[in-house]
Coordinates of N, CA, C and O in Angstrom, one line a residue:
X791 N 7.2 11.8 -5.7 CA 6.2 12.2 -4.7 C 5.5 11.0 -4.1 O 5.4 10.0 -4.8
X792 N 5.1 11.2 -2.9 CA 4.4 10.2 -2.2 C 3.0 9.8 -2.9 O 2.3 10.7 -3.3
X793 N 2.8 8.5 -3.1 CA 1.5 8.1 -3.7 C 0.7 7.4 -2.6 O 1.2 6.5 -1.9
X794 N -0.5 7.8 -2.5 CA -1.4 7.3 -1.4 C -1.8 5.9 -1.8 O -2.2 5.6 -2.9
X795 N -1.8 5.0 -0.8 CA -2.3 3.7 -1.0 C -3.9 3.6 -1.0 O -4.5 2.8 -1.7
X796 N -4.4 4.5 -0.2 CA -5.9 4.6 -0.1 C -6.3 5.9 -0.8 O -5.8 7.0 -0.4
X797 N -7.1 5.9 -1.8 CA -7.5 7.1 -2.5 C -8.2 8.1 -1.6 O -8.9 7.7 -0.7
X798 N -8.1 9.4 -1.9 CA -8.8 10.4 -1.2 C -10.2 10.4 -1.5 O -10.6 10.3 -2.7
X799 N -11.1 10.6 -0.5 CA -12.5 10.6 -0.7 C -12.9 12.0 -1.2 O -12.9 13.0 -0.4
X800 N -13.2 12.1 -2.5 CA -13.6 13.4 -3.1 C -14.9 13.9 -2.6 O -15.2 15.1 -2.8
X801 N -15.7 13.2 -1.9 CA -17.0 13.6 -1.4 C -16.9 14.2 0.1 O -17.9 14.6 0.6
X802 N -15.7 14.1 0.7 CA -15.5 14.6 2.0 C -14.6 15.8 2.1 O -13.4 15.7 1.9
X803 N -15.1 17.0 2.3 CA -14.3 18.2 2.3 C -13.2 18.2 3.4 O -12.1 18.7 3.2
X804 N -13.5 17.6 4.5 CA -12.5 17.5 5.6 C -11.3 16.6 5.2 O -10.2 17.0 5.3
X805 N -11.6 15.5 4.6 CA -10.5 14.6 4.1 C -9.7 15.3 3.0 O -8.5 15.1 2.9
X806 N -10.4 16.0 2.1 CA -9.7 16.7 1.0 C -8.7 17.8 1.6 O -7.6 17.9 1.2
X807 N -9.2 18.6 2.6 CA -8.4 19.6 3.2 C -7.2 18.9 3.9 O -6.0 19.4 3.7
X808 N -7.5 17.9 4.6 CA -6.4 17.2 5.4 C -5.4 16.6 4.4 O -4.2 16.5 4.8
X809 N -5.8 16.2 3.2 CA -4.9 15.6 2.3 C -3.8 16.6 1.9 O -2.7 16.2 1.4
X810 N -4.1 17.9 2.0 CA -3.1 18.9 1.6 C -2.2 19.3 2.8 O -1.0 19.7 2.5
X811 N -2.7 19.2 4.0 CA -1.8 19.6 5.1 C -1.7 18.5 6.2 O -1.4 18.7 7.3
X812 N -1.8 17.2 5.7 CA -1.8 16.1 6.7 C -0.5 15.7 7.2 O -0.4 15.0 8.2
X813 N 0.6 16.2 6.7 CA 1.9 15.8 7.2 C 2.3 16.6 8.5 O 1.7 17.7 8.7
X814 N 3.3 16.2 9.1 CA 3.7 16.8 10.4 C 4.2 18.3 10.2 O 4.0 19.1 11.1
X815 N 4.8 18.6 9.0 CA 5.5 19.8 8.9 C 4.8 20.8 7.9 O 5.2 22.0 7.9
X816 N 3.9 20.4 7.1 CA 3.3 21.3 6.1 C 2.7 22.5 6.7 O 2.9 23.6 6.2
X817 N 1.9 22.3 7.8 CA 1.2 23.5 8.4 C 2.3 24.4 9.0 O 2.1 25.6 9.0
X818 N 3.3 23.8 9.5 CA 4.4 24.6 10.1 C 5.1 25.4 9.0 O 5.5 26.6 9.2
X819 N 5.3 24.8 7.9 CA 6.0 25.5 6.8 C 5.1 26.7 6.3 O 5.5 27.8 6.1
X820 N 3.8 26.4 6.2 CA 2.9 27.5 5.8 C 2.8 28.6 6.8 O 2.8 29.8 6.4
X821 N 2.9 28.2 8.1 CA 2.9 29.3 9.1 C 4.1 30.1 9.0 O 4.1 31.3 9.2
X822 N 5.3 29.5 8.8 CA 6.5 30.3 8.6 C 6.5 31.2 7.4 O 6.9 32.4 7.4
X823 N 5.9 30.7 6.3 CA 5.9 31.5 5.0 C 4.8 32.6 5.0 O 4.8 33.4 4.1
X824 N 3.9 32.6 6.0 CA 2.8 33.6 6.0 C 3.4 35.0 6.1 O 2.8 36.0 5.7
X825 N 4.6 35.1 6.7 CA 5.2 36.4 7.0 C 6.1 37.0 6.0 O 6.2 38.1 5.7
X826 N 6.8 36.0 5.3 CA 7.8 36.4 4.3 C 8.3 35.2 3.5 O 8.1 34.1 3.9
X827 N 8.8 35.5 2.4 CA 9.5 34.5 1.5 C 10.7 34.0 2.3 O 11.4 34.8 2.9
X828 N 11.0 32.8 2.1 CA 12.2 32.2 2.8 C 13.0 31.3 1.8 O 12.4 30.6 1.0
X829 N 14.3 31.3 2.1 CA 15.1 30.3 1.4 C 15.0 29.0 2.1 O 14.7 28.9 3.2
X830 N 15.3 27.9 1.4 CA 15.3 26.6 2.0 C 16.1 26.5 3.3 O 15.6 26.0 4.3
X831 N 17.3 27.1 3.3 CA 18.1 27.0 4.5 C 17.5 27.8 5.7 O 17.6 27.4 6.9
X832 N 16.7 28.8 5.4 CA 16.0 29.6 6.5 C 14.9 28.7 7.1 O 14.7 28.7 8.3
X833 N 14.2 28.0 6.2 CA 13.2 27.1 6.7 C 13.8 26.0 7.5 O 13.2 25.6 8.6
X834 N 14.9 25.4 7.1 CA 15.6 24.4 7.9 C 15.9 24.9 9.3 O 15.8 24.2 10.3
X835 N 16.4 26.2 9.4 CA 16.8 26.8 10.7 C 15.5 27.0 11.5 O 15.5 26.9 12.7
X836 N 14.4 27.4 10.8 CA 13.2 27.8 11.6 C 12.5 26.5 12.1 O 11.8 26.6 13.1
X837 N 12.8 25.4 11.5 CA 12.1 24.1 11.9 C 13.2 23.1 12.1 O 13.3 22.1 11.4
X838 N 14.1 23.3 13.1 CA 15.3 22.4 13.3 C 14.9 20.9 13.7 O 15.8 20.1 13.5
X839 N 13.7 20.7 14.2 CA 13.3 19.3 14.5 C 13.1 18.5 13.3 O 13.2 17.2 13.4
X840 N 12.8 19.1 12.2 CA 12.6 18.4 10.9 C 13.9 18.2 10.2 O 14.7 19.2 10.1
X841 N 14.1 17.1 9.5 CA 15.3 16.9 8.7 C 15.2 17.8 7.5 O 14.1 18.0 6.9
X842 N 16.3 18.2 6.9 CA 16.3 19.0 5.7 C 15.6 18.2 4.5 O 14.8 18.8 3.7
X843 N 15.8 16.9 4.5 CA 15.2 16.1 3.4 C 13.6 16.2 3.5 O 12.9 16.3 2.5
X844 N 13.1 16.1 4.7 CA 11.7 16.1 4.9 C 11.1 17.4 4.6 O 10.1 17.5 3.9
X845 N 11.8 18.5 5.0 CA 11.3 19.9 4.6 C 11.3 20.0 3.1 O 10.4 20.5 2.5
X846 N 12.4 19.6 2.5 CA 12.5 19.7 1.0 C 11.4 18.9 0.3 O 10.8 19.4 -0.7
X847 N 11.1 17.7 0.8 CA 10.0 16.9 0.1 C 8.7 17.6 0.3 O 7.8 17.6 -0.6
X848 N 8.4 18.1 1.5 CA 7.1 18.7 1.8 C 7.0 20.0 1.1 O 5.9 20.4 0.6
X849 N 8.1 20.8 0.9 CA 8.0 22.0 0.1 C 7.6 21.6 -1.3 O 6.8 22.3 -2.0
X850 N 8.2 20.6 -1.9 CA 7.9 20.1 -3.2 C 6.4 19.8 -3.4 O 5.8 20.2 -4.3
X851 N 5.9 19.1 -2.4 CA 4.4 18.8 -2.4 C 3.6 20.0 -2.3 O 2.6 20.1 -3.0
X852 N 4.0 20.9 -1.5 CA 3.2 22.2 -1.3 C 3.2 23.0 -2.6 O 2.2 23.6 -3.0
X853 N 4.3 23.0 -3.3 CA 4.4 23.7 -4.6 C 3.5 23.0 -5.6 O 2.8 23.6 -6.4
X854 N 3.6 21.6 -5.7 CA 2.8 20.9 -6.6 C 1.3 21.1 -6.3 O 0.5 21.1 -7.3
X855 N 0.9 21.3 -5.1 CA -0.5 21.5 -4.7 C -0.9 23.0 -4.9 O -2.1 23.3 -4.7
X856 N 0.0 23.9 -5.2 CA -0.3 25.3 -5.5 C -0.5 26.1 -4.2 O -0.9 27.2 -4.3
X857 N 0.0 25.6 -3.1 CA -0.1 26.3 -1.8 C 1.2 27.2 -1.6 O 1.1 28.2 -0.8
X858 N 2.3 26.8 -2.2 CA 3.5 27.5 -2.1 C 4.1 27.7 -3.5 O 3.9 26.9 -4.3
X859 N 4.8 28.8 -3.6 CA 5.4 29.1 -4.9 C 6.9 29.1 -4.7 O 7.5 29.7 -3.8
X860 N 7.7 28.5 -5.7 CA 9.1 28.5 -5.7 C 9.6 29.5 -6.7 O 9.2 29.4 -7.9
X861 N 10.5 30.4 -6.3 CA 11.1 31.3 -7.3 C 12.6 31.0 -7.3 O 13.3 31.0 -6.3
X862 N 13.1 30.8 -8.5 CA 14.5 30.5 -8.7 C 15.2 31.8 -9.3 O 14.7 32.2 -10.4
X863 N 16.2 32.3 -8.7 CA 16.8 33.5 -9.2 C 18.0 33.1 -10.1 O 18.8 32.3 -9.7
X864 N 18.0 33.7 -11.3 CA 19.0 33.3 -12.3 C 20.4 34.1 -12.0 O 20.7 35.0 -12.6
X865 N 21.0 33.6 -11.0 CA 22.3 34.2 -10.6 C 23.3 33.0 -10.3 O 22.9 31.9 -10.2
X866 N 24.5 33.4 -10.1 CA 25.5 32.4 -9.8 C 26.0 32.6 -8.4 O 26.5 33.7 -8.1
X867 N 26.0 31.7 -7.5 CA 25.3 30.4 -7.6 C 23.8 30.7 -7.6 O 23.3 31.7 -7.0
X868 N 23.0 29.8 -8.2 CA 21.5 30.0 -8.2 C 21.0 29.9 -6.8 O 21.5 29.2 -6.0
X869 N 19.9 30.7 -6.5 CA 19.3 30.6 -5.2 C 17.8 30.5 -5.5 O 17.3 31.0 -6.5
X870 N 17.1 30.0 -4.5 CA 15.6 29.9 -4.6 C 15.0 30.4 -3.3 O 15.6 30.4 -2.3
X871 N 13.7 30.8 -3.5 CA 12.9 31.2 -2.3 C 11.6 30.6 -2.5 O 11.1 30.4 -3.6
X872 N 10.9 30.4 -1.3 CA 9.6 29.9 -1.3 C 8.7 31.0 -0.7 O 9.1 31.6 0.3
X873 N 7.5 31.1 -1.2 CA 6.5 32.0 -0.7 C 5.1 31.4 -0.7 O 4.9 30.5 -1.6
X874 N 4.3 31.8 0.2 CA 2.9 31.2 0.2 C 2.1 31.9 -0.9 O 2.3 33.1 -1.2
X875 N 1.2 31.1 -1.5 CA 0.4 31.7 -2.5 C -0.9 32.2 -1.9 O -1.2 31.9 -0.7
X876 N -1.8 32.8 -2.7 CA -3.0 33.3 -2.2 C -3.9 32.1 -1.8 O -4.6 32.1 -0.8
X877 N -3.8 30.9 -2.5 CA -4.5 29.7 -2.1 C -4.0 29.2 -0.7 O -4.8 28.9 0.2
X878 N -2.7 29.3 -0.6 CA -2.1 28.9 0.7 C -2.5 29.8 1.8 O -2.8 29.3 3.0
X879 N -2.7 31.0 1.6 CA -3.1 32.0 2.6 C -4.5 31.7 3.1 O -4.9 32.0 4.2
X880 N -5.3 31.0 2.3 CA -6.7 30.7 2.7 C -6.7 29.6 3.8 O -7.7 29.4 4.5
X881 N -5.5 28.9 4.0 CA -5.4 27.9 5.0 C -4.9 28.5 6.3 O -5.0 27.9 7.4
X882 N -4.5 29.8 6.3 CA -4.0 30.4 7.5 C -5.0 30.5 8.6 O -4.7 30.3 9.8
X883 N -6.3 30.9 8.3 CA -7.3 30.9 9.4 C -7.4 29.5 10.1 O -7.6 29.4 11.3
X884 N -7.3 28.4 9.3 CA -7.3 27.1 9.9 C -6.1 26.8 10.8 O -6.2 26.3 11.9
X885 N -4.9 27.3 10.4 CA -3.7 27.1 11.2 C -3.8 28.0 12.4 O -3.5 27.5 13.5
X886 N -4.4 29.2 12.3 CA -4.6 30.1 13.4 C -5.5 29.4 14.5 O -5.3 29.5 15.7
X887 N -6.6 28.8 14.0 CA -7.5 28.1 14.9 C -6.8 26.9 15.6 O -7.0 26.7 16.8
X888 N -5.9 26.2 14.9 CA -5.2 25.1 15.5 C -4.2 25.7 16.6 O -4.1 25.1 17.7
X889 N -3.6 26.8 16.3 CA -2.7 27.4 17.2 C -3.4 27.8 18.5 O -3.0 27.6 19.6
X890 N -4.6 28.5 18.3 CA -5.4 28.9 19.4 C -5.9 27.8 20.3 O -5.8 27.8 21.5
X891 N -6.3 26.7 19.6 CA -6.8 25.5 20.3 C -5.7 24.9 21.1 O -5.9 24.5 22.3
X892 N -4.5 24.8 20.5 CA -3.3 24.3 21.3 C -3.0 25.1 22.5 O -2.6 24.6 23.5
X893 N -3.1 26.5 22.4 CA -2.8 27.3 23.5 C -3.8 27.1 24.6 O -3.5 27.0 25.8
X894 N -5.1 27.0 24.3 CA -6.2 26.9 25.2 C -6.1 25.5 25.9 O -6.6 25.4 27.0
X895 N -5.6 24.5 25.3 CA -5.6 23.2 25.8 C -4.2 22.7 26.1 O -3.9 21.5 26.1
X896 N -3.3 23.6 26.5 CA -1.9 23.3 26.8 C -1.8 22.2 27.9 O -0.9 21.3 27.8
X897 N -2.7 22.3 28.9 CA -2.6 21.3 30.0 C -2.7 19.8 29.5 O -2.1 18.9 30.0
X898 N -3.5 19.6 28.4 CA -3.7 18.3 27.8 C -2.3 17.8 27.4 O -2.0 16.7 27.6
X899 N -1.6 18.7 26.7 CA -0.3 18.3 26.2 C 0.8 18.1 27.3 O 1.6 17.2 27.2
X900 N 0.7 18.9 28.4 CA 1.6 18.7 29.5 C 1.3 17.4 30.2 O 2.3 16.6 30.5
X901 N 0.0 17.0 30.3 CA -0.3 15.7 30.9 C 0.2 14.6 30.0 O 0.7 13.5 30.5
X902 N 0.0 14.7 28.7 CA 0.4 13.7 27.8 C 1.9 13.5 27.6 O 2.4 12.4 27.5
X903 N 2.6 14.6 27.4 CA 4.0 14.6 27.0 C 4.9 15.0 28.1 O 6.1 15.0 28.0
X904 N 4.4 15.5 29.3 CA 5.3 16.1 30.3 C 5.7 17.5 30.0 O 5.0 18.2 29.3
X905 N 6.7 18.0 30.6 CA 7.1 19.4 30.5 C 7.2 19.9 29.1 O 7.8 19.6 28.3

């Protein structure tokens, strides 16, 4: 797992929250899992811009942080599914606010990135 070079400031709630969802894909993974449990391959298809390795590493971190739960089914071949936990669901209003802000300020992104 990634180890931070600069320790997290335990006195700053904003930095603490960001330390859990600070990567490019974690909030996207949580957003996908809010609706249903998904297999890793389904998440790879839902987020094709991210490499499977990155998705897998970030899933592992989300599981370690208690935001996502991994279920391994004892069958042959074994399969696994990821689902959002109740703690992870508490971040959904934050993700919704970010989605709404992005929609309201779309022109900013069009100016910055083009079409």
